[in-house]
C-alpha positions in Angstrom: 60.4 21.1 -15.4 57.6 19.2 -16.9 54.9 21.8 -15.9 56.9 24.6 -17.4 57.5 22.6 -20.6 53.8 21.7 -20.9 52.9 25.4 -20.4 55.3 26.4 -23.1 53.7 23.9 -25.5 50.2 25.1 -24.6 51.2 28.7 -25.3 52.6 27.7 -28.7 49.5 25.7 -29.6 47.3 28.6 -28.5 49.2 31.1 -30.5 49.0 28.8 -33.6 45.3 28.4 -33.2 44.8 32.2 -32.8 46.8 32.7 -36.0 44.6 30.2 -37.8 41.4 31.9 -36.6 42.7 35.3 -37.8 43.5 33.8 -41.3 40.1 32.2 -41.5 38.4 35.5 -40.5 40.3 37.3 -43.3 39.6 34.7 -45.9 35.8 34.4 -45.5 33.2 36.6 -47.1 30.5 35.5 -44.6 30.3 38.3 -42.0 28.8 36.1 -39.3 31.7 33.6 -39.7 34.2 36.5 -39.7 32.7 37.7 -36.4 32.8 34.2 -35.0 36.5 33.7 -35.9 37.4 37.2 -34.5 35.6 36.3 -31.2 37.4 33.0 -31.0 40.7 34.7 -31.6 39.9 37.2 -28.8 39.0 34.3 -26.5 42.4 32.7 -27.2 44.1 36.0 -26.4 42.6 35.8 -22.9 43.7 32.2 -22.6 47.2 33.3 -23.7 47.3 35.9 -21.0 46.4 33.3 -18.3 48.9 30.8 -19.6 51.7 33.4 -19.9 50.9 34.7 -16.4 51.2 31.2 -15.0 54.4 30.5 -17.0 56.0 33.7 -15.7 55.0 32.8 -12.1 56.6 29.3 -12.5 59.7 30.8 -14.0 60.1 33.3 -11.2 59.5 30.7 -8.5 62.1 28.4 -10.0 64.7 31.2 -10.1 63.9 32.0 -6.4 64.2 28.4 -5.4 67.6 28.1 -7.2 69.0 31.2 -5.3 68.3 29.7 -1.9 
């Protein structure tokens, strides 16, 4: 399951980057930078939703194929 494995890696990388942006937002005094990091974190949340949706679809499809 190369695609499934690749998606799992992409989700993990995205979650890591999201966490990094949150830490950066909390550690800066610059309000414009804080807003930028918060927005970037929000963008990654949307990406995570898409990736997880695709991962769930692939997982369900694989289970259905195995039952046949």
